[in-house]
PDB file of C-alpha atoms in Angstrom:
ATOM      1  CA  LEU A   1      -8.492   4.751   9.112  1.00 89.00           C
ATOM      2  CA  ALA A   2      -8.355   7.522  11.705  1.00 89.00           C
ATOM      3  CA  ARG A   3      -7.606   4.965  14.423  1.00 87.00           C
ATOM      4  CA  MET A   4      -4.798   3.451  12.365  1.00 88.00           C
ATOM      5  CA  MET A   5      -3.223   6.827  11.663  1.00 87.00           C
ATOM      6  CA  SER A   6      -3.518   7.951  15.282  1.00 84.00           C
ATOM      7  CA  LYS A   7      -1.226   5.169  16.435  1.00 78.00           C
ATOM      8  CA  PRO A   8       2.466   6.086  16.411  1.00 64.00           C
ATOM      9  CA  PRO A   9       4.578   4.136  13.912  1.00 67.00           C
ATOM     10  CA  PRO A  10       6.812   1.379  15.268  1.00 69.00           C
ATOM     11  CA  ALA A  11      10.242   2.345  16.563  1.00 68.00           C
ATOM     12  CA  LEU A  12      12.414   2.561  13.446  1.00 76.00           C
ATOM     13  CA  GLU A  13      15.996   3.567  12.790  1.00 72.00           C
ATOM     14  CA  GLY A  14      16.636   6.654  10.721  1.00 69.00           C
ATOM     15  CA  THR A  15      17.127  10.392  10.683  1.00 65.00           C
ATOM     16  CA  GLY A  16      15.483  13.295   8.914  1.00 76.00           C
ATOM     17  CA  ALA A  17      11.852  13.845   8.033  1.00 86.00           C
ATOM     18  CA  VAL A  18       9.830  10.758   7.050  1.00 91.00           C
ATOM     19  CA  GLY A  19       6.254  10.172   5.951  1.00 94.00           C
ATOM     20  CA  TYR A  20       4.134   7.037   6.112  1.00 94.00           C
ATOM     21  CA  MET A  21       1.256   5.417   4.247  1.00 96.00           C
ATOM     22  CA  TYR A  22      -1.579   3.546   5.964  1.00 96.00           C
ATOM     23  CA  ALA A  23      -4.258   1.525   4.183  1.00 97.00           C
ATOM     24  CA  PHE A  24      -7.007  -0.909   5.059  1.00 97.00           C
ATOM     25  CA  ALA A  25      -9.414  -3.132   3.147  1.00 98.00           C
ATOM     26  CA  LYS A  26     -12.275  -4.661   5.134  1.00 97.00           C
ATOM     27  CA  PRO A  27     -14.612  -7.181   3.488  1.00 97.00           C
ATOM     28  CA  ILE A  28     -18.164  -7.132   4.808  1.00 95.00           C
ATOM     29  CA  GLY A  29     -19.202 -10.640   5.858  1.00 95.00           C
ATOM     30  CA  PHE A  30     -15.911 -12.545   5.443  1.00 97.00           C
ATOM     31  CA  ASP A  31     -15.735 -16.115   6.834  1.00 96.00           C
ATOM     32  CA  PRO A  32     -13.638 -15.777  10.051  1.00 94.00           C
ATOM     33  CA  THR A  33     -12.635 -19.461   9.954  1.00 94.00           C
ATOM     34  CA  TYR A  34     -11.167 -19.360   6.431  1.00 94.00           C
ATOM     35  CA  LEU A  35      -7.658 -18.122   7.159  1.00 92.00           C
ATOM     36  CA  ARG A  36      -6.792 -20.680   9.834  1.00 90.00           C
ATOM     37  CA  ARG A  37      -8.335 -23.589   7.896  1.00 93.00           C
ATOM     38  CA  THR A  38      -6.484 -22.695   4.720  1.00 92.00           C
ATOM     39  CA  TRP A  39      -3.184 -22.063   6.505  1.00 89.00           C
ATOM     40  CA  GLN A  40      -3.369 -25.455   8.215  1.00 90.00           C
ATOM     41  CA  ARG A  41      -4.331 -27.246   4.998  1.00 94.00           C
ATOM     42  CA  ASP A  42      -1.681 -25.777   2.652  1.00 94.00           C
ATOM     43  CA  THR A  43       0.445 -22.884   3.884  1.00 89.00           C
ATOM     44  CA  ALA A  44       2.689 -22.884   0.814  1.00 90.00           C
ATOM     45  CA  ALA A  45      -0.223 -22.609  -1.612  1.00 92.00           C
ATOM     46  CA  LEU A  46      -1.703 -19.630   0.213  1.00 91.00           C
ATOM     47  CA  ARG A  47       1.666 -17.868   0.375  1.00 89.00           C
ATOM     48  CA  GLU A  48       2.210 -18.477  -3.331  1.00 91.00           C
ATOM     49  CA  ALA A  49      -1.260 -17.202  -4.270  1.00 93.00           C
ATOM     50  CA  LEU A  50      -0.813 -13.975  -2.291  1.00 92.00           C
ATOM     51  CA  GLY A  51       2.701 -13.463  -3.652  1.00 91.00           C
ATOM     52  CA  ASP A  52       1.556 -13.981  -7.251  1.00 93.00           C
ATOM     53  CA  ALA A  53      -1.272 -11.485  -6.724  1.00 95.00           C
ATOM     54  CA  ALA A  54       1.223  -8.746  -5.869  1.00 94.00           C
ATOM     55  CA  THR A  55       3.101  -9.294  -9.140  1.00 95.00           C
ATOM     56  CA  ARG A  56      -0.020  -8.680 -11.244  1.00 95.00           C
ATOM     57  CA  VAL A  57       0.469  -4.938 -10.693  1.00 96.00           C
ATOM     58  CA  HIS A  58       3.092  -3.268 -12.908  1.00 95.00           C
ATOM     59  CA  PRO A  59       4.512   0.088 -11.711  1.00 94.00           C
ATOM     60  CA  ASN A  60       6.267   2.321 -14.211  1.00 92.00           C
ATOM     61  CA  GLN A  61       9.292   2.674 -11.927  1.00 92.00           C
ATOM     62  CA  HIS A  62      11.072   0.586  -9.298  1.00 92.00           C
ATOM     63  CA  TYR A  63      10.731   1.660  -5.651  1.00 93.00           C
ATOM     64  CA  GLN A  64      11.455   0.463  -2.117  1.00 91.00           C
ATOM     65  CA  PRO A  65      10.002  -0.876   0.082  1.00 92.00           C
ATOM     66  CA  ASP A  66       7.973  -3.078  -2.263  1.00 93.00           C
ATOM     67  CA  LEU A  67       5.367  -5.715  -1.461  1.00 91.00           C
ATOM     68  CA  VAL A  68       6.740  -7.839  -4.302  1.00 91.00           C
ATOM     69  CA  GLY A  69       9.525 -10.072  -3.059  1.00 75.00           C
ATOM     70  CA  ASN A  70       8.242 -10.023   0.515  1.00 63.00           C
ATOM     71  CA  ILE A  71       6.153 -13.186   0.814  1.00 58.00           C
ATOM     72  CA  ASN A  72       7.308 -14.560   4.163  1.00 72.00           C
ATOM     73  CA  TRP A  73       3.869 -14.579   5.726  1.00 81.00           C
ATOM     74  CA  ASN A  74       3.732 -15.774   9.328  1.00 81.00           C
ATOM     75  CA  LEU A  75       0.624 -16.886  11.205  1.00 76.00           C
ATOM     76  CA  ASP A  76      -0.258 -15.229  14.494  1.00 72.00           C
ATOM     77  CA  GLY A  77      -3.031 -17.345  15.952  1.00 69.00           C
ATOM     78  CA  GLY A  78      -4.693 -14.425  17.684  1.00 75.00           C
ATOM     79  CA  ALA A  79      -4.389 -11.789  14.982  1.00 80.00           C
ATOM     80  CA  GLY A  80      -4.094 -13.543  11.610  1.00 84.00           C
ATOM     81  CA  THR A  81      -1.107 -13.335   9.269  1.00 85.00           C
ATOM     82  CA  GLN A  82       1.644 -10.745   9.019  1.00 84.00           C
ATOM     83  CA  LEU A  83       4.286  -9.801   6.490  1.00 81.00           C
ATOM     84  CA  ALA A  84       7.020  -7.456   7.724  1.00 76.00           C
ATOM     85  CA  ALA A  85      10.191  -6.134   6.113  1.00 76.00           C
ATOM     86  CA  GLY A  86      12.646  -3.369   6.920  1.00 73.00           C
ATOM     87  CA  THR A  87      13.878  -2.036  10.235  1.00 70.00           C
ATOM     88  CA  LYS A  88      14.726   1.488   9.118  1.00 82.00           C
ATOM     89  CA  ALA A  89      12.337   4.373   8.626  1.00 83.00           C
ATOM     90  CA  HIS A  90      12.982   4.566   4.877  1.00 84.00           C
ATOM     91  CA  ASP A  91      12.222   0.896   4.165  1.00 87.00           C
ATOM     92  CA  ALA A  92       9.543   0.034   6.734  1.00 89.00           C
ATOM     93  CA  LEU A  93       6.739  -2.186   5.453  1.00 91.00           C
ATOM     94  CA  ILE A  94       4.127  -4.178   7.370  1.00 90.00           C
ATOM     95  CA  MET A  95       1.024  -5.884   5.965  1.00 92.00           C
ATOM     96  CA  THR A  96      -1.419  -7.890   8.065  1.00 92.00           C
ATOM     97  CA  ILE A  97      -4.513  -9.931   7.297  1.00 94.00           C
ATOM     98  CA  GLY A  98      -6.901 -10.570  10.179  1.00 94.00           C
ATOM     99  CA  HIS A  99      -9.140 -13.602  10.635  1.00 94.00           C
ATOM    100  CA  ASN A 100     -12.076 -11.358   9.702  1.00 94.00           C
ATOM    101  CA  GLY A 101     -10.451 -10.767   6.308  1.00 95.00           C
ATOM    102  CA  GLU A 102      -9.431  -7.181   7.086  1.00 96.00           C
ATOM    103  CA  ALA A 103      -6.079  -6.334   5.495  1.00 96.00           C
ATOM    104  CA  ARG A 104      -3.883  -3.486   6.722  1.00 95.00           C
ATOM    105  CA  LEU A 105      -0.771  -1.869   5.265  1.00 95.00           C
ATOM    106  CA  PHE A 106       1.859   0.393   6.789  1.00 94.00           C
ATOM    107  CA  CYS A 107       4.927   1.558   4.879  1.00 94.00           C
ATOM    108  CA  ASN A 108       7.277   4.460   4.357  1.00 94.00           C
ATOM    109  CA  CYS A 109       6.208   6.877   1.614  1.00 95.00           C
ATOM    110  CA  ALA A 110       8.452   9.934   2.050  1.00 95.00           C
ATOM    111  CA  LEU A 111      12.002  10.546   3.222  1.00 93.00           C
ATOM    112  CA  THR A 112      14.885  13.004   3.321  1.00 92.00           C
ATOM    113  CA  ILE A 113      17.548  12.509   0.634  1.00 90.00           C
ATOM    114  CA  PRO A 114      20.798  14.283  -0.302  1.00 88.00           C
ATOM    115  CA  ARG A 115      20.365  16.801  -3.086  1.00 82.00           C
ATOM    116  CA  ASP A 116      22.704  17.343  -6.019  1.00 78.00           C
ATOM    117  CA  GLY A 117      24.844  20.367  -5.301  1.00 79.00           C
ATOM    118  CA  GLY A 118      24.495  20.047  -1.536  1.00 83.00           C
ATOM    119  CA  GLY A 119      21.741  20.152   1.037  1.00 87.00           C
ATOM    120  CA  THR A 120      18.781  17.787   1.337  1.00 90.00           C
ATOM    121  CA  ALA A 121      15.274  17.412  -0.035  1.00 90.00           C
ATOM    122  CA  PHE A 122      12.165  15.910   1.565  1.00 94.00           C
ATOM    123  CA  VAL A 123      10.642  13.791  -1.193  1.00 95.00           C
ATOM    124  CA  VAL A 124       7.482  11.747  -1.496  1.00 96.00           C
ATOM    125  CA  LYS A 125       7.676   8.398  -3.309  1.00 96.00           C
ATOM    126  CA  GLU A 126       4.974   9.075  -5.851  1.00 96.00           C
ATOM    127  CA  HIS A 127       5.481   5.710  -7.605  1.00 96.00           C
ATOM    128  CA  LEU A 128       5.446   3.717  -4.367  1.00 97.00           C
ATOM    129  CA  ILE A 129       2.147   5.095  -3.069  1.00 98.00           C
ATOM    130  CA  PRO A 130      -0.124   3.830  -5.891  1.00 98.00           C
ATOM    131  CA  GLY A 131       2.200   0.868  -6.546  1.00 97.00           C
ATOM    132  CA  ASN A 132       2.132  -0.629  -3.064  1.00 97.00           C
ATOM    133  CA  LEU A 133      -1.512   0.346  -2.632  1.00 98.00           C
ATOM    134  CA  ALA A 134      -2.433  -1.496  -5.850  1.00 98.00           C
ATOM    135  CA  ARG A 135      -0.414  -4.540  -4.817  1.00 97.00           C
ATOM    136  CA  PHE A 136      -2.045  -4.456  -1.394  1.00 97.00           C
ATOM    137  CA  LEU A 137      -5.484  -4.371  -3.027  1.00 98.00           C
ATOM    138  CA  SER A 138      -4.527  -7.160  -5.435  1.00 98.00           C
ATOM    139  CA  ILE A 139      -3.417  -9.370  -2.530  1.00 96.00           C
ATOM    140  CA  THR A 140      -6.690  -8.649  -0.737  1.00 97.00           C
ATOM    141  CA  GLY A 141      -8.656  -9.379  -3.896  1.00 98.00           C
ATOM    142  CA  GLU A 142      -6.860 -12.708  -4.249  1.00 97.00           C
ATOM    143  CA  LEU A 143      -7.672 -13.522  -0.623  1.00 96.00           C
ATOM    144  CA  CYS A 144     -11.348 -12.878  -1.383  1.00 97.00           C
ATOM    145  CA  GLU A 145     -11.111 -15.087  -4.469  1.00 96.00           C
ATOM    146  CA  GLN A 146      -9.492 -17.919  -2.542  1.00 95.00           C
ATOM    147  CA  ALA A 147     -12.109 -17.640   0.214  1.00 96.00           C
ATOM    148  CA  GLU A 148     -14.941 -17.494  -2.354  1.00 96.00           C
ATOM    149  CA  PHE A 149     -15.988 -14.141  -0.929  1.00 97.00           C
ATOM    150  CA  VAL A 150     -18.073 -12.011  -3.274  1.00 97.00           C
ATOM    151  CA  GLY A 151     -19.203  -8.658  -1.985  1.00 97.00           C
ATOM    152  CA  ALA A 152     -18.257  -5.174  -0.871  1.00 98.00           C
ATOM    153  CA  LEU A 153     -15.160  -3.969   0.966  1.00 98.00           C
ATOM    154  CA  ASP A 154     -14.558  -0.715   2.784  1.00 98.00           C
ATOM    155  CA  ILE A 155     -11.224   0.719   1.586  1.00 98.00           C
ATOM    156  CA  GLY A 156      -9.173   3.539   3.067  1.00 98.00           C
ATOM    157  CA  VAL A 157      -5.753   5.108   2.474  1.00 98.00           C
ATOM    158  CA  GLY A 158      -3.941   7.777   4.463  1.00 97.00           C
ATOM    159  CA  LEU A 159      -0.590   9.556   4.167  1.00 97.00           C
ATOM    160  CA  THR A 160       0.919  11.236   7.225  1.00 94.00           C
ATOM    161  CA  ASP A 161       3.733  13.701   7.956  1.00 94.00           C
ATOM    162  CA  ILE A 162       4.044  14.760   4.308  1.00 96.00           C
ATOM    163  CA  ALA A 163       3.815  18.565   4.636  1.00 96.00           C
ATOM    164  CA  GLY A 164       6.561  20.211   2.586  1.00 94.00           C
ATOM    165  CA  ALA A 165       7.377  17.083   0.574  1.00 94.00           C
ATOM    166  CA  ILE A 166       8.081  17.328  -3.140  1.00 93.00           C
ATOM    167  CA  SER A 167       7.856  14.541  -5.690  1.00 92.00           C
ATOM    168  CA  THR A 168      10.941  12.987  -7.219  1.00 88.00           C
ATOM    169  CA  THR A 169       9.353  13.868 -10.561  1.00 83.00           C
ATOM    170  CA  SER A 170       9.323  17.576  -9.754  1.00 82.00           C
ATOM    171  CA  LEU A 171      12.835  17.337  -8.287  1.00 79.00           C
ATOM    172  CA  ARG A 172      14.076  16.322 -11.739  1.00 75.00           C
ATOM    173  CA  ASN A 173      12.165  19.162 -13.418  1.00 69.00           C
ATOM    174  CA  VAL A 174      14.817  21.248 -15.167  1.00 54.00           C
ATOM    175  CA  LEU A 175      12.456  24.224 -15.272  1.00 57.00           C
ATOM    176  CA  GLY A 176      12.571  24.377 -11.468  1.00 58.00           C
ATOM    177  CA  ASN A 177       8.793  24.338 -11.033  1.00 66.00           C
ATOM    178  CA  ILE A 178       8.669  22.665  -7.613  1.00 71.00           C
ATOM    179  CA  THR A 179       5.630  23.008  -5.370  1.00 80.00           C
ATOM    180  CA  PRO A 180       5.878  21.392  -1.904  1.00 90.00           C
ATOM    181  CA  TYR A 181       2.774  19.552  -0.717  1.00 93.00           C
ATOM    182  CA  PRO A 182       1.015  21.999   1.645  1.00 94.00           C
ATOM    183  CA  HIS A 183      -0.854  19.581   3.944  1.00 95.00           C
ATOM    184  CA  SER A 184       0.416  17.253   6.647  1.00 95.00           C
ATOM    185  CA  ARG A 185      -2.046  14.506   5.687  1.00 96.00           C
ATOM    186  CA  PHE A 186      -4.018  13.060   2.813  1.00 97.00           C
ATOM    187  CA  THR A 187      -6.908  10.628   3.322  1.00 97.00           C
ATOM    188  CA  ASN A 188      -9.551   8.972   1.200  1.00 98.00           C
ATOM    189  CA  THR A 189     -12.085   6.216   1.854  1.00 98.00           C
ATOM    190  CA  ASP A 190     -14.556   4.492  -0.431  1.00 98.00           C
ATOM    191  CA  GLN A 191     -16.300   1.186  -1.014  1.00 98.00           C
ATOM    192  CA  PHE A 192     -15.375  -1.233  -3.779  1.00 98.00           C
ATOM    193  CA  THR A 193     -16.248  -4.806  -4.698  1.00 98.00           C
ATOM    194  CA  SER A 194     -14.088  -7.895  -4.437  1.00 98.00           C
ATOM    195  CA  GLU A 195     -14.134  -7.984  -8.253  1.00 97.00           C
ATOM    196  CA  ASP A 196     -12.667  -4.452  -8.383  1.00 98.00           C
ATOM    197  CA  LEU A 197      -9.736  -5.564  -6.248  1.00 98.00           C
ATOM    198  CA  ARG A 198      -9.210  -8.831  -8.110  1.00 97.00           C
ATOM    199  CA  GLU A 199      -9.602  -7.525 -11.660  1.00 97.00           C
ATOM    200  CA  ARG A 200      -8.726  -3.799 -11.416  1.00 98.00           C
ATOM    201  CA  PRO A 201      -6.366  -3.234  -8.451  1.00 98.00           C
ATOM    202  CA  GLY A 202      -4.299  -0.644 -10.312  1.00 98.00           C
ATOM    203  CA  GLU A 203      -7.233   1.442 -11.465  1.00 98.00           C
ATOM    204  CA  THR A 204      -8.786   1.232  -7.991  1.00 98.00           C
ATOM    205  CA  ALA A 205      -5.578   2.346  -6.273  1.00 98.00           C
ATOM    206  CA  VAL A 206      -5.020   5.277  -8.635  1.00 98.00           C
ATOM    207  CA  GLU A 207      -8.636   6.372  -8.169  1.00 98.00           C
ATOM    208  CA  LEU A 208      -8.089   6.488  -4.405  1.00 98.00           C
ATOM    209  CA  VAL A 209      -4.939   8.660  -4.572  1.00 98.00           C
ATOM    210  CA  ARG A 210      -5.464  10.541  -7.854  1.00 97.00           C
ATOM    211  CA  THR A 211      -6.027  13.958  -6.283  1.00 96.00           C
ATOM    212  CA  PHE A 212      -2.852  13.595  -4.204  1.00 96.00           C
ATOM    213  CA  LEU A 213      -0.823  12.563  -7.259  1.00 95.00           C
ATOM    214  CA  ASP A 214      -2.223  15.501  -9.224  1.00 93.00           C
ATOM    215  CA  GLY A 215      -1.023  17.832  -6.484  1.00 91.00           C
ATOM    216  CA  VAL A 216       2.534  16.537  -6.163  1.00 91.00           C
ATOM    217  CA  ALA A 217       3.380  15.143  -9.601  1.00 89.00           C
ATOM    218  CA  GLY A 218       0.922  16.709 -12.037  1.00 87.00           C
ATOM    219  CA  MET A 219      -2.255  15.591 -13.794  1.00 88.00           C
ATOM    220  CA  TRP A 220      -0.248  13.878 -16.538  1.00 89.00           C
ATOM    221  CA  PHE A 221       1.590  11.585 -14.097  1.00 91.00           C
ATOM    222  CA  GLU A 222       0.820   7.891 -14.663  1.00 93.00           C
ATOM    223  CA  PRO A 223       2.469   5.637 -12.061  1.00 93.00           C
ATOM    224  CA  LEU A 224       1.226   2.247 -13.277  1.00 95.00           C
ATOM    225  CA  VAL A 225       1.010   0.267 -16.503  1.00 91.00           C
ATOM    226  CA  LEU A 226      -2.773  -0.196 -16.744  1.00 83.00           C
TER     227      LEU A 226
END
């Protein structure tokens, strides 16, 4: 995770402060020949299975960029598969799956928006973070299912350049109780099973980012329909 976050994001169009989310899911002992064999045998079926997996997660609010609707996976013989959407900082999204089964996600998670009454606000997308993370985990869980992989995965999530961001939830708070996030980064890593990702992607994602959500949106905030 530290290596992923240390790499600068791709050159993207946009102005104002932006924050990004990084995530990885690495199965331990995945068959490195599976992805190429399956892609050659039935590309459409694999694309459909991964796309359907993303839709099994149900966020409470729409957001962009979203893994749902972006199913144009392309095969890179050396690296694996890649899904990419968005050329601007506010809608950047890249997901890759390596031949070793390791999945990686990069997407925008905070941006500068105009504020009612003038000025701007730096806001974090508190629905996107657990939403795209859960969909990412669901896709990875489906990959494990398709490959008949049963076992443990190392999972990590990191948010960068988020110091001073406020949630859109707190921005709408009529009482004016807005507390900017005080840290530039948030990270968490843990180990889960392929069954966790396949059967409980939403719960797993929220568990990974719960303390961050508590800090920016409150302990009562529930981003997903579980």
